[in-house]
Coordinates of C-alpha atoms in Angstrom, one line a residue:
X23 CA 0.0 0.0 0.0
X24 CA 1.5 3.3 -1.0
X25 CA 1.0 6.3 1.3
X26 CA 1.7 10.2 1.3
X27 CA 3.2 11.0 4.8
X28 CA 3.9 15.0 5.2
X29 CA 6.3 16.2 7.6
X30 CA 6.9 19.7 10.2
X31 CA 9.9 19.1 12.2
X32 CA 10.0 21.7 14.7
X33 CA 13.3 21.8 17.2
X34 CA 12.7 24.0 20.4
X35 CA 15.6 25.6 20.1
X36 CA 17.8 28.4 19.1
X37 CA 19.7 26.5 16.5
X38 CA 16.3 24.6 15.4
X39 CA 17.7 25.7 11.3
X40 CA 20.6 23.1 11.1
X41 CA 18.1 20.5 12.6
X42 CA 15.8 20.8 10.0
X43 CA 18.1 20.9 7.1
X44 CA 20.3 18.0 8.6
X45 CA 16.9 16.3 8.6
X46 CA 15.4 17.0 5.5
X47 CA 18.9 16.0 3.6
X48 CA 18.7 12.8 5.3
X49 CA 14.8 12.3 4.1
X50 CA 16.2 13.5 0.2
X51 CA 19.1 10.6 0.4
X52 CA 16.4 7.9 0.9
X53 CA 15.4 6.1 -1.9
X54 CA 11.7 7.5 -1.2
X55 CA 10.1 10.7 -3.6
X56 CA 10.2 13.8 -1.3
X57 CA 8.8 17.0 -1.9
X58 CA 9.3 20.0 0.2
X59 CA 7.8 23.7 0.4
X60 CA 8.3 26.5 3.1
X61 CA 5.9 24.8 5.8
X62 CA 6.6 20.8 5.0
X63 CA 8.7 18.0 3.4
X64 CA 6.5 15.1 2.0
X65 CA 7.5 11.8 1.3
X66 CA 5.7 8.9 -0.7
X67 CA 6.7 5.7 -0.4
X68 CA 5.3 2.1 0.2
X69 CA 3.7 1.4 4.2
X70 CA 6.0 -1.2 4.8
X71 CA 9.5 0.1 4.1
X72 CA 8.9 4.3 4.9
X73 CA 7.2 3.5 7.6
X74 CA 10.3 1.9 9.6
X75 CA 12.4 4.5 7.6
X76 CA 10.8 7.3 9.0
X77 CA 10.8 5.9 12.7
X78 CA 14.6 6.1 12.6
X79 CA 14.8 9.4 11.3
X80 CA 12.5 11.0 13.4
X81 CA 14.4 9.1 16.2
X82 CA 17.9 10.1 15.2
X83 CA 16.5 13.6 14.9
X84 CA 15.0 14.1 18.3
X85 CA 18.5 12.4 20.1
X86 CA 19.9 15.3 18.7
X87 CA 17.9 17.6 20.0
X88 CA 16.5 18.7 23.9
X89 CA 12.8 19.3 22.7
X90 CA 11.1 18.9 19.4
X91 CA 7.9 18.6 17.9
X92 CA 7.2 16.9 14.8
X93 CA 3.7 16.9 13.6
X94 CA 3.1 14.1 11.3
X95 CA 0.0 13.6 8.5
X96 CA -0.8 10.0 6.6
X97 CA -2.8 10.1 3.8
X98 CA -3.6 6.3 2.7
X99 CA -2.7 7.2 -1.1
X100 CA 0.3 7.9 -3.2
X101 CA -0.3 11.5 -4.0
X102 CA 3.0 12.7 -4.9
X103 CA 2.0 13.5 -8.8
X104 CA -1.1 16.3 -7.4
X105 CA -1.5 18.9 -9.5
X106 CA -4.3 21.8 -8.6
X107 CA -7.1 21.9 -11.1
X108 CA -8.1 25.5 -10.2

């Protein structure tokens, strides 16, 4: 089952930029699509392997870190070819 999994990382503190980047290279060296705009990254990718993936990034992301948030959406679809029709 293919899913669309969309990503905030949000480090809670004063050098949360080199966080975010470190993170979102890591995401863009998987073998997964990712897409990324101002607020998000997305990533698309089959259940079964992005899922673990994803679980070790976020987990090597917040050992670097004192406090983060990361606010996490699945959508049960592979909806990394969207194109607004308006």
């Amino acid at each position: 089952m293919n899913i669309s999994v969309d990503l905030t990382l949000s480090p809670l503190q004063d050098d949360y930029e080199k966080h975010v980047i470190k993170f979102i290279k890591h995401l863009r060296a998987s073998k997964f699509t990712v897409l990324e705009n101002p607020l998000s990254s997305q990533v698309y990718g089959d259940y079964d392997s992005l899922m673990p993936f994803l679980t070790q990034e976020i987990k090597r992301s917040f050992n670097d870190v004192d406090i983060s948030v990361l606010q996490m959406k699945i959508v049960k679809t592979d909806r990394s070819d969207y194109e607004p029709d308006f």
